[in-house]
Coordinates of C-alpha atoms in Angstrom, one line a residue:
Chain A
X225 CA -9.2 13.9 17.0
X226 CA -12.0 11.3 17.1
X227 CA -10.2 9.4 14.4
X228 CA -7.3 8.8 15.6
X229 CA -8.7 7.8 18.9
X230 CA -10.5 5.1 16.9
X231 CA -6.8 4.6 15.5
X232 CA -5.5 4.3 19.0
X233 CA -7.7 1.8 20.7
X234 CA -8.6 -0.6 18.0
X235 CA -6.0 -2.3 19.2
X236 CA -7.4 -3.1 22.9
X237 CA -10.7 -2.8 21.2
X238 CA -11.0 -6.3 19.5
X239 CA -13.2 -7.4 21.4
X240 CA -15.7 -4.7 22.0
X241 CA -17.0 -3.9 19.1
X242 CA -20.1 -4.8 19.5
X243 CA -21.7 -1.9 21.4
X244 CA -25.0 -1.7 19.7
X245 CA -26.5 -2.5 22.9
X246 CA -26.0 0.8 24.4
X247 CA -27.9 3.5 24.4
X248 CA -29.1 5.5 21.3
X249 CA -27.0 8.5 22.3
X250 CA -24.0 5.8 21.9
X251 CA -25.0 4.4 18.7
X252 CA -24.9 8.1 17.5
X253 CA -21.1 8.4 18.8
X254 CA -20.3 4.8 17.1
X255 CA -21.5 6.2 14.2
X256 CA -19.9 9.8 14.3
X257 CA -16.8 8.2 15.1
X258 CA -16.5 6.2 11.3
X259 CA -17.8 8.8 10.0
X260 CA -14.7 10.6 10.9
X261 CA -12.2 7.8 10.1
X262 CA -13.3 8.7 6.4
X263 CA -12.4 12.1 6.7
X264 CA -15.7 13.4 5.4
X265 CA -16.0 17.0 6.6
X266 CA -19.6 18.0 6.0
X267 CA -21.2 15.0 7.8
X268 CA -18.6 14.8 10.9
X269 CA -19.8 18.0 11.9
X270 CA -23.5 17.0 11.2
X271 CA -23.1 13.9 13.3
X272 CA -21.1 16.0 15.7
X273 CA -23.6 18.7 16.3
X274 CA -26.5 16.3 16.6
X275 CA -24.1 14.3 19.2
X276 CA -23.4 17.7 21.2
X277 CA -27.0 18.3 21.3
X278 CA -27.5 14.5 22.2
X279 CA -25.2 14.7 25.0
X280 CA -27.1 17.9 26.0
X281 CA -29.9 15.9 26.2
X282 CA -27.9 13.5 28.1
X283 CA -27.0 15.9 30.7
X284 CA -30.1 17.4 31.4
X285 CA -31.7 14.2 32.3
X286 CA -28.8 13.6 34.7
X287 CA -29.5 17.1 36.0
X288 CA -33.4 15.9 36.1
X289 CA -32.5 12.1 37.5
X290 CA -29.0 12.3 38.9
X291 CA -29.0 8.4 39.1
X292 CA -29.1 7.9 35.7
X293 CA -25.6 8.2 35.5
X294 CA -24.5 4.9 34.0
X295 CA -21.0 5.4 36.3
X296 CA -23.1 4.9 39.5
X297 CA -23.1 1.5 38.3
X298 CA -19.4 1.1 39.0
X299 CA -19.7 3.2 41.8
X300 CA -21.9 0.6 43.2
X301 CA -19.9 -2.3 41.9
X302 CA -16.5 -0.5 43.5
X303 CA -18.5 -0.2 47.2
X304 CA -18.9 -4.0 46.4
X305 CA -15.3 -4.2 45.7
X306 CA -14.2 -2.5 48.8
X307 CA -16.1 -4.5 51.1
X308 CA -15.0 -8.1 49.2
X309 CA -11.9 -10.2 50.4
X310 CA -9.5 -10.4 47.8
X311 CA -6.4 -10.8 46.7
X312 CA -3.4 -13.6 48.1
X313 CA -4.1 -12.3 51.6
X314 CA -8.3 -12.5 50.8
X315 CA -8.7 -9.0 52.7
X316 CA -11.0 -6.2 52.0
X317 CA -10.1 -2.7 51.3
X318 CA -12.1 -2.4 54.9
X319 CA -8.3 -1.6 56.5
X320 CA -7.1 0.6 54.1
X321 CA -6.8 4.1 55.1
X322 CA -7.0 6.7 52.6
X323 CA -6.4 9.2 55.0
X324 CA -9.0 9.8 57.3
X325 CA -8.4 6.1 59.0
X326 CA -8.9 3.0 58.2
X327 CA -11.8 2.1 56.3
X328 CA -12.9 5.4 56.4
X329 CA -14.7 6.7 52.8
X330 CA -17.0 9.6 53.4
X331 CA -15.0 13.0 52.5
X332 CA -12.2 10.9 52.0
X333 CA -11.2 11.8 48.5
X334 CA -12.1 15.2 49.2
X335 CA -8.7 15.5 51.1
X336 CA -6.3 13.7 48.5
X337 CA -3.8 14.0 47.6
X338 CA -1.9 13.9 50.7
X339 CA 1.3 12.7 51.6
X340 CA 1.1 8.9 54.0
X341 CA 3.4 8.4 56.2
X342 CA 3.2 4.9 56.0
X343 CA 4.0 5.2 52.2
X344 CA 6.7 8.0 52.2
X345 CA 5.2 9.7 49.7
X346 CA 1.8 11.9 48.4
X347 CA -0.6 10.2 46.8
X348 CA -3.9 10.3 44.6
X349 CA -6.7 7.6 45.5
X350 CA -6.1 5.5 42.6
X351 CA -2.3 5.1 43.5
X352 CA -3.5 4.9 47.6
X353 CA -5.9 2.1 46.2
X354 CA -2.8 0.4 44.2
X355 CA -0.6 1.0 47.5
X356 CA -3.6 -0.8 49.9
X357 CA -4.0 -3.6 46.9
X358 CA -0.2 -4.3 47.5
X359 CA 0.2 -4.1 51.1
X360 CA -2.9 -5.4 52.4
X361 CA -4.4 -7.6 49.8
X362 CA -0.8 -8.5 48.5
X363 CA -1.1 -8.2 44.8
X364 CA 2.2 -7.7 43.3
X365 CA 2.8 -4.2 42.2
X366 CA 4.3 -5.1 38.5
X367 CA 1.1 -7.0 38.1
X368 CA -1.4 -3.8 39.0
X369 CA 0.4 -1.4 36.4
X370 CA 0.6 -4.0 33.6
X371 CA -2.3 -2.7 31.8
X372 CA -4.3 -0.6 34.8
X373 CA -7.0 0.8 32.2
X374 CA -10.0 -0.9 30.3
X375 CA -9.8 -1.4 26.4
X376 CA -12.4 1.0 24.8
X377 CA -16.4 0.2 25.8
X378 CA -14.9 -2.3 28.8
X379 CA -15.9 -1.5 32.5
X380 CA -13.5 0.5 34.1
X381 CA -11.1 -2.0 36.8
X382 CA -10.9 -2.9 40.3
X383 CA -8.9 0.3 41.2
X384 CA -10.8 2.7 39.0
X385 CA -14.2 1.3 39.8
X386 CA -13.2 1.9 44.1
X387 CA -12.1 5.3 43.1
X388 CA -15.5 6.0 41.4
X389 CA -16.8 4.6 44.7
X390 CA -14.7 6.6 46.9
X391 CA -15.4 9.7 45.3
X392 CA -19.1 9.6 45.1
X393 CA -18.6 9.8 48.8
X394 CA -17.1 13.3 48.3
X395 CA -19.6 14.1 45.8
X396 CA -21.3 17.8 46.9
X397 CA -18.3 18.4 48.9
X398 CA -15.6 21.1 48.3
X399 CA -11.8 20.0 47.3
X400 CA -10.5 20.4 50.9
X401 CA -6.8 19.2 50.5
X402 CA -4.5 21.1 52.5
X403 CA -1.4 20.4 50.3
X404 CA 0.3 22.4 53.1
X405 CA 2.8 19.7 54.8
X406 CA 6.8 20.0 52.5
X407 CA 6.4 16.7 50.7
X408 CA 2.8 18.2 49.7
X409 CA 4.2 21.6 48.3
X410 CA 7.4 20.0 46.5
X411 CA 4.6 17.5 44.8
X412 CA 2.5 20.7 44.0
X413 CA 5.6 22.8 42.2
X414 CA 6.8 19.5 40.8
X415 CA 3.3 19.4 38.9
X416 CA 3.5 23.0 37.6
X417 CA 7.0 22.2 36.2
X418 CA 5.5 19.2 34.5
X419 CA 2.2 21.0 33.1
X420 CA 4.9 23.2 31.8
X421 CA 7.4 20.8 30.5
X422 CA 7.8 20.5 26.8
X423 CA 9.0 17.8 25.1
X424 CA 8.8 14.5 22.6
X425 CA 8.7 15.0 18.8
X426 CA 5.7 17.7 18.8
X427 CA 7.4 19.6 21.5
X428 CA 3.6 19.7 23.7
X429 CA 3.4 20.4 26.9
X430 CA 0.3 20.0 29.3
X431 CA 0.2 23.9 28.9
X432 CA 0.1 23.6 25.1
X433 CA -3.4 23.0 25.5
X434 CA -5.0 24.4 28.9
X435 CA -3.2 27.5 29.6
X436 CA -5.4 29.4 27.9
X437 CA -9.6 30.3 28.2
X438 CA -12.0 29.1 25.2
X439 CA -9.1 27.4 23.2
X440 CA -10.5 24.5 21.6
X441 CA -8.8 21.3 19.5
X442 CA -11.2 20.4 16.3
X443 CA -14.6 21.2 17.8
X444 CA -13.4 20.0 21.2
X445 CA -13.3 22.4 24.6
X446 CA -10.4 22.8 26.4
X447 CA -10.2 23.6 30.3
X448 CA -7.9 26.2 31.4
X449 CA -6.2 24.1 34.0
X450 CA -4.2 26.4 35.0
X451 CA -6.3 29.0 35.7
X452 CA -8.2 28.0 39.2
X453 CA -11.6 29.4 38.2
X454 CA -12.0 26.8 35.1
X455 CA -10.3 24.1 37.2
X456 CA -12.6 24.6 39.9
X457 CA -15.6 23.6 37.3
X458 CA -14.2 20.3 36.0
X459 CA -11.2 18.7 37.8
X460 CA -14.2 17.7 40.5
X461 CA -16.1 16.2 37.7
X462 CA -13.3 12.7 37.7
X463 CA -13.7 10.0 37.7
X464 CA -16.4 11.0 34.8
X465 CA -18.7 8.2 32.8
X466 CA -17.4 8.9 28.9
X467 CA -20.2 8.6 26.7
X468 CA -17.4 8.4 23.7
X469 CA -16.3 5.1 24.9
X470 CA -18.9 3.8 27.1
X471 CA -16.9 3.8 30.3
X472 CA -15.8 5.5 33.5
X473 CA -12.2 7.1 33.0
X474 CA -10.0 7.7 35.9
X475 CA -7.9 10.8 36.5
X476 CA -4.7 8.6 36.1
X477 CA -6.5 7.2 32.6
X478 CA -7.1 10.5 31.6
X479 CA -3.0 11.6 32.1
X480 CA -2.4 8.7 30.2
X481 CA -4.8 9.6 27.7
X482 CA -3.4 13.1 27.6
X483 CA 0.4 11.7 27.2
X484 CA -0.5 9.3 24.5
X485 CA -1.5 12.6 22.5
X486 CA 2.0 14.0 23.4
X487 CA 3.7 11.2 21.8
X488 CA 4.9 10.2 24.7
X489 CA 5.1 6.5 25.6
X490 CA 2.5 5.0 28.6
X491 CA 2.5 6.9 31.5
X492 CA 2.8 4.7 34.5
X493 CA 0.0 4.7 37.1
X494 CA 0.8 6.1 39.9
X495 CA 4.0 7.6 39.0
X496 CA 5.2 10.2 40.2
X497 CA 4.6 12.8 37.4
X498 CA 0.8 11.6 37.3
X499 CA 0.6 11.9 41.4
X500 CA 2.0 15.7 41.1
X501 CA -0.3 16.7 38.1
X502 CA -3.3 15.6 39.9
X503 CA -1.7 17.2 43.2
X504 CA -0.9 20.5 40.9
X505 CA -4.7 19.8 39.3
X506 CA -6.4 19.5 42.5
X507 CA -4.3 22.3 43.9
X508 CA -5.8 24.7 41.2
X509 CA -9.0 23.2 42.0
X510 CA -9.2 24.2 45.6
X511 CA -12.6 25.0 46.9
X512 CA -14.1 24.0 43.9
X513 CA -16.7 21.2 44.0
X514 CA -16.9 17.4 43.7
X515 CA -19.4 16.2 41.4
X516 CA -18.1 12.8 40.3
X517 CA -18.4 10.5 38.8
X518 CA -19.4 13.8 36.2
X519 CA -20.3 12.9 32.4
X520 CA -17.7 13.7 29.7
X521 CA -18.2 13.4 25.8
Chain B
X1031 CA -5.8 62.8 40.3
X1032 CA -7.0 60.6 37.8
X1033 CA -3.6 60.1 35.8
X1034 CA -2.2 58.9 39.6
X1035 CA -4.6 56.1 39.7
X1036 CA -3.9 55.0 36.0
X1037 CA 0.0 54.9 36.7
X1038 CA -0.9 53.1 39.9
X1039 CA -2.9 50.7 38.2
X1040 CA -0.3 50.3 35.5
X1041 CA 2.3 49.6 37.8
X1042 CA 0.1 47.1 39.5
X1043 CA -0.2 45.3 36.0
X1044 CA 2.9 45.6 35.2
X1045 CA 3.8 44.3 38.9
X1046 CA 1.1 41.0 38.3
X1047 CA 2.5 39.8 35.2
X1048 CA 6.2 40.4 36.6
X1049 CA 5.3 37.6 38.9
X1050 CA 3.7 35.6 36.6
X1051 CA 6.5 35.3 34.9
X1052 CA 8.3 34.2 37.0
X1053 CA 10.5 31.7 35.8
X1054 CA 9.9 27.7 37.5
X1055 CA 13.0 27.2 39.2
X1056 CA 15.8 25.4 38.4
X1057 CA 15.5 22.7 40.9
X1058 CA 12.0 21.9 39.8
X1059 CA 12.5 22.1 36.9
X1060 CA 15.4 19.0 37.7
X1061 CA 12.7 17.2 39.8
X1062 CA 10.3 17.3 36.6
X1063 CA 13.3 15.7 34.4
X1064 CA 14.1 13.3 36.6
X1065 CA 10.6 12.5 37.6
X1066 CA 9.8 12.1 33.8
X1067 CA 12.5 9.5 33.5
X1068 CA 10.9 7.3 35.8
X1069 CA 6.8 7.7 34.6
X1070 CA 7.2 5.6 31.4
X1071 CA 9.2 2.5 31.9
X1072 CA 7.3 0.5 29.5
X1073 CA 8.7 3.0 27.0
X1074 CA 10.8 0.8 23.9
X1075 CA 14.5 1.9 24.5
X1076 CA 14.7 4.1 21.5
X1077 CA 12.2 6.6 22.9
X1078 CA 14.4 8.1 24.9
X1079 CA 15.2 10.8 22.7
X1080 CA 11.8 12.1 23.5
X1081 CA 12.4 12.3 27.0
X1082 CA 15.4 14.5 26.9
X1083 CA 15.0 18.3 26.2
X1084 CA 16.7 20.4 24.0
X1085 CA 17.8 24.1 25.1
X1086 CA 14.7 25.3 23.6
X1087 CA 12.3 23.3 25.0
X1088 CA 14.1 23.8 28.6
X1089 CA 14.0 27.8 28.1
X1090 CA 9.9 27.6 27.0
X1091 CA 9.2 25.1 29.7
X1092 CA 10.5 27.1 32.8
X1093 CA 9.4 30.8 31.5
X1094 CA 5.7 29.0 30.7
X1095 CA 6.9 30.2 27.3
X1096 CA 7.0 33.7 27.7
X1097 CA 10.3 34.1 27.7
X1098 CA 12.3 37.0 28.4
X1099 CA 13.4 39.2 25.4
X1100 CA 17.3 38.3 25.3
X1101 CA 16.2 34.6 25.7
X1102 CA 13.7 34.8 23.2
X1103 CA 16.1 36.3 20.6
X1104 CA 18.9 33.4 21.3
X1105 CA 15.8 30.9 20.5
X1106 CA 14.8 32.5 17.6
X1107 CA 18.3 32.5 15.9
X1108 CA 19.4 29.1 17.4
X1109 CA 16.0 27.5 15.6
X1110 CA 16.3 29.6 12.5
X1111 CA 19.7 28.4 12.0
X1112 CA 18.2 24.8 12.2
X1113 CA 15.6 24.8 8.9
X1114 CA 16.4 22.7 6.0
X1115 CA 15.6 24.5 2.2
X1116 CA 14.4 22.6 -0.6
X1117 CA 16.7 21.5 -3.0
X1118 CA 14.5 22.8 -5.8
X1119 CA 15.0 26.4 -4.3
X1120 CA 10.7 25.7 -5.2
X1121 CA 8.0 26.6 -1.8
X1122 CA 5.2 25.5 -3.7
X1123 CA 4.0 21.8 -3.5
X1124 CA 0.4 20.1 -4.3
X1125 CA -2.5 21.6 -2.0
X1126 CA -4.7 18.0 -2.8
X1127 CA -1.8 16.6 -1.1
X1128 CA -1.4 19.2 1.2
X1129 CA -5.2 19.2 2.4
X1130 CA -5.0 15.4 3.1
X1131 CA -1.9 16.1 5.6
X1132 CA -3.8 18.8 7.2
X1133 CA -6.0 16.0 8.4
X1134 CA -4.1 12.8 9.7
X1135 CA -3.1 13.4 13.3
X1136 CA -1.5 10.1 12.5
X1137 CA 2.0 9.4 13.6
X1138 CA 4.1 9.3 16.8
X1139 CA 1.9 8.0 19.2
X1140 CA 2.2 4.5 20.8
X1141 CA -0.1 3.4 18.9
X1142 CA 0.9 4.3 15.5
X1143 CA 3.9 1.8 15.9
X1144 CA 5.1 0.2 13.5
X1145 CA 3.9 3.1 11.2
X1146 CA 1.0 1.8 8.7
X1147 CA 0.6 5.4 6.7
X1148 CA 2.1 8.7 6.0
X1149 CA 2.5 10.8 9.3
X1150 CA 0.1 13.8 9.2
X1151 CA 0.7 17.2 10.3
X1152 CA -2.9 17.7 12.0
X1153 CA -3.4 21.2 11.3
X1154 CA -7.2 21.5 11.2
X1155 CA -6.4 20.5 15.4
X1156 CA -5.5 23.7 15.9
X1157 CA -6.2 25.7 12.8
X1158 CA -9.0 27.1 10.7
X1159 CA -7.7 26.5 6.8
X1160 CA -11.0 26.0 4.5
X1161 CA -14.3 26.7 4.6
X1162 CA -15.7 23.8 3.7
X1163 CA -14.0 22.4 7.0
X1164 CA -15.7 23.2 10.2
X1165 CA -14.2 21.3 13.0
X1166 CA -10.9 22.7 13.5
X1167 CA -9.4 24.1 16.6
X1168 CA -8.5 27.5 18.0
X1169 CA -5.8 26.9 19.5
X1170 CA -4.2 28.4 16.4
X1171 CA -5.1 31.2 14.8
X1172 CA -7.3 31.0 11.7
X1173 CA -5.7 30.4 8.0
X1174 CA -8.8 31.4 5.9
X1175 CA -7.4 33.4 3.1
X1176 CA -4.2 33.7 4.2
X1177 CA -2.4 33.4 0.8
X1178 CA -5.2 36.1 -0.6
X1179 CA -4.7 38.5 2.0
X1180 CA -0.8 38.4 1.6
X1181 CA -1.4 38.6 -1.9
X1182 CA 0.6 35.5 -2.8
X1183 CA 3.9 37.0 -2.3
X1184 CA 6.8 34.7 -2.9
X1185 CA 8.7 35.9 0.4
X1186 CA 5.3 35.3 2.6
X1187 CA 5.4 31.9 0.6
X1188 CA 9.2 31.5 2.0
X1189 CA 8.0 32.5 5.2
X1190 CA 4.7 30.1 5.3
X1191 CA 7.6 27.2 4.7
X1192 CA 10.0 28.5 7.4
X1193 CA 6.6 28.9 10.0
X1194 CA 5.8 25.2 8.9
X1195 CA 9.5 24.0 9.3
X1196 CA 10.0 25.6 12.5
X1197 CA 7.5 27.3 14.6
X1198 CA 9.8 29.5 16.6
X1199 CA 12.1 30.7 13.8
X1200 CA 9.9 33.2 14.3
X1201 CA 8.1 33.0 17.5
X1202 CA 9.8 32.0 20.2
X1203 CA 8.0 29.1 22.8
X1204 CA 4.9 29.1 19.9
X1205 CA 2.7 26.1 20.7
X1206 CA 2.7 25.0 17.8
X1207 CA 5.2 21.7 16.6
X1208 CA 8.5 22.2 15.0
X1209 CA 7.5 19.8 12.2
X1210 CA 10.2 20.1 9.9
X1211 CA 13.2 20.0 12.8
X1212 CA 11.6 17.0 14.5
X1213 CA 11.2 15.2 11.3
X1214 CA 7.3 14.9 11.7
X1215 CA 7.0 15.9 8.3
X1216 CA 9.4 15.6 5.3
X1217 CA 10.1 19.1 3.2
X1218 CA 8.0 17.7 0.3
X1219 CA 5.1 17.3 2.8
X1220 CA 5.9 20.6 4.2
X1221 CA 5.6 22.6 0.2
X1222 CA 2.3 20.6 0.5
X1223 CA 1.2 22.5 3.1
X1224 CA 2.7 25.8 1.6
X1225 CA 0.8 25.0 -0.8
X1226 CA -2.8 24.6 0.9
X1227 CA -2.1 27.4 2.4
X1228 CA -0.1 29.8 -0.4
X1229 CA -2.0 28.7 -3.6
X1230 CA -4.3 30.8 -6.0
X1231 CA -6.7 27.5 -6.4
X1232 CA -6.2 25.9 -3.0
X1233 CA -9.8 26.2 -1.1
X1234 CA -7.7 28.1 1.8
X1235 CA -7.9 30.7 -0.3
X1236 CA -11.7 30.3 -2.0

């Protein structure tokens, strides 16, 4: 698995290679990860344990010194981003209503998705933020899903560093989305039937991997995301600082991440199958709580 | 008394997974096809193939791949009917080889384009095979030993190729790939694997 994530993002990965400035827990990961690229079995799972147990370590001072979570720093820099005039119109995201009014952010992202009126259709945050970049900033939407996602050890972008924002607000709350109006259900089932979709040369499906309990791929866990209890422990815990790759991943990253693995081709932000997975996800996840950004491997 | 409650309980069982198998309907099922169209436009124009399902795909999706019985026999024959034999009439291929494929989740992603090596087969994702290889999945069951235990026997061997070939030949809506109908892996590739997995000396069975 990590190898051929190495594989996948050398590509976008040009220029970060140097990353010996991060942490020692990092360096570990760096090194774990060529270690794996030569297909060396005894020391991958030496250098894997020791990087469990680092990340362990990891946690527990997060648990000890909750702000030492390196994805409060684009937390901080997406409140920064929300309050800065930008874009062809030079407006804030100060007017954009994710729900709860404009410019409201506290317990926003608690309540998404949910369908907006104004848009004619349920949405996520990152594809409300997309949707508020367009119409109020004026950026042109071909431009925002170009290449949404940061190259491996780059900071995560405008949209996905807001959405940290936005959901640290909601952090300690409870996923609250009602998911009740039609266009909400129909986005809900619309997700199962795509968690459940097979297809592409390896015949995977979302389900392939998390529809069942303590299933894991190499030495890697894998949520039962079908199955509320498990959802309700990690779906809350995106956006989530990635120690792998030195960076906050999105929910809508993550889908792409996930599709990638499927052999499918890029998954489009904010397209309509991510919005009903996360709908689907968050829907599974109900009552559960927030905890982002969390801290992923 | 008691054998009311237990036939009360069973019926409540069997009355629980009745409805969670309930099939995804047809019309969501649609919205999902239609929805998946549209979710990848930067996709090169000879991917589409991968968008489109086949009959057994469509059946797995929708029962969450427990299908019912009648549907579950029309996959099995429709994909047995689909595997490709060696020309040879020979299961058996190199395990060294074999071991190597059972590595390399290389091939078929977006990034592996244009293709730079050999496509791999990825067992160890999902499978326990050696000893001497500790991170490997679960989501598969474990392969230690299985030529041993099976004694070597040549129509186990034959069957090892056909599971390898295609998955649900013999288990309808299985997880795992159909590697030899999708063309992941060629047949010589594939009597690799049988042969990781089949052979006296391979560490499978060590």
């Amino acid at each position: 698995m990590l190898d051929s994530f190495e594989e996948a993002n050398k590509q976008e990965n040009n220029n970060v290679k140097d990353n010996r400035r991060k942490s020692a827990v990092n360096k570990g990961l760096i090194v774990l990860a060529t270690c794996c690229a030569m297909v060396a079995a005894t020391p991958i799972v030496r250098a894997q344990d020791a990087t469990e147990k680092g990340i362990e370590k990891y946690r527990q001072m997060l648990r000890e010194d909750p702000w030492s979570n390196p994805g409060l720093l684009d937390a901080d820099r997406g409140e920064a981003l929300w309050k800065t005039p930008a874009g062809p119109n030079k407006v804030s995201f100060e007017k954009c209503d994710l729900g709860k009014g404009p410019g409201v952010v506290d317990g926003a992202f608690a309540e998404l998705p949910r369908y907006f009126a104004d848009a004619g259709r349920v949405m996520d945050i990152e594809t409300r933020l997309m949707w508020c970049m367009e119409k109020l900033q004026g950026f042109k939407h071909s431009e925002l899903v170009k290449k949404p996602y940061p190259g491996r050890g780059q900071s995560v972008k405008t949209i996905g560093a807001v959405a940290t924002y936005v959901a640290s607000k909601s952090s300690g709350m409870k996923f609250a989305a009602k998911l009740d109006k039609p266009q909400e259900k129909a986005v809900v089932a619309l997700g199962k039937a795509v968690f459940f979709r097979r297809q592409s040369t390896h015949d995977f499906a979302c389900a392939t991997c998390h529809a069942d309990e303590g299933k894991r791929i190499r030495r890697q866990g894998l949520p039962y995301l079908a199955d509320p209890k498990e959802a309700r422990q990690v779906v809350g815990q995106w956006p989530a600082y990635r120690v792998s790759t030195t960076q906050v991943m999105t929910m809508q990253h993550r889908l792409y991440d996930c599709y990638w693995q499927m052999r499918m081709p890029k998954l489009e932000m904010g397209s309509d199958v991510s919005v009903a997975l996360i709908a689907y996800l968050v829907k599974n996840a109900e009552g559960g709580e927030i905890a982002a950004p969390g801290l992923k491997r | 008394m008691r054998t009311i409650s237990i036939s009360v309980a069973i019926i409540l069982l069997a009355g629980t997974s009745w409805s969670a198998a309930q099939p995804i309907s047809k019309a969501d099922a649609a919205r999902a096809d239609a929805a998946i169209l549209k979710a990848f436009p930067a996709a090169p124009a000879d991917w589409h193939s991968r968008f489109v399902q086949d009959e057994t795909m469509k059946q797995c999706s929708i029962y969450e791949n427990s299908p019912p019985k009648a549907i579950a026999d029309a996959i099995q024959k429709r994909e047995k009917a689909k595997i490709e034999y060696p020309a040879d009439g020979k299961f058996i291929g190199d395990w060294k080889k074999g071991e190597k494929i059972a590595q390399s989740g290389y091939g078929f992603r977006f990034s592996d384009y244009p293709p730079k090596k050999a496509m791999g087969g990825n067992c160890y994702a999902c499978h326990q095979l050696t000893k001497a290889e500790v991170s490997y999945g679960t989501v598969g069951p474990s392969l230690l030993n299985y030529g041993k235990i099976r004694k070597f026997g040549a129509a186990e061997t034959k069957a090892v190729y056909e599971k390898i070939y295609d998955a649900q030949a013999s288990y309808p809506c299985s997880n795992m790939p159909r590697l030899g109908t999708h063309k992941v892996l060629t047949i010589d590739q594939i009597k690799d694997l049988v042969a990781l997995v089949m052979s006296p000396d391979s560490p499978v069975n060590k």
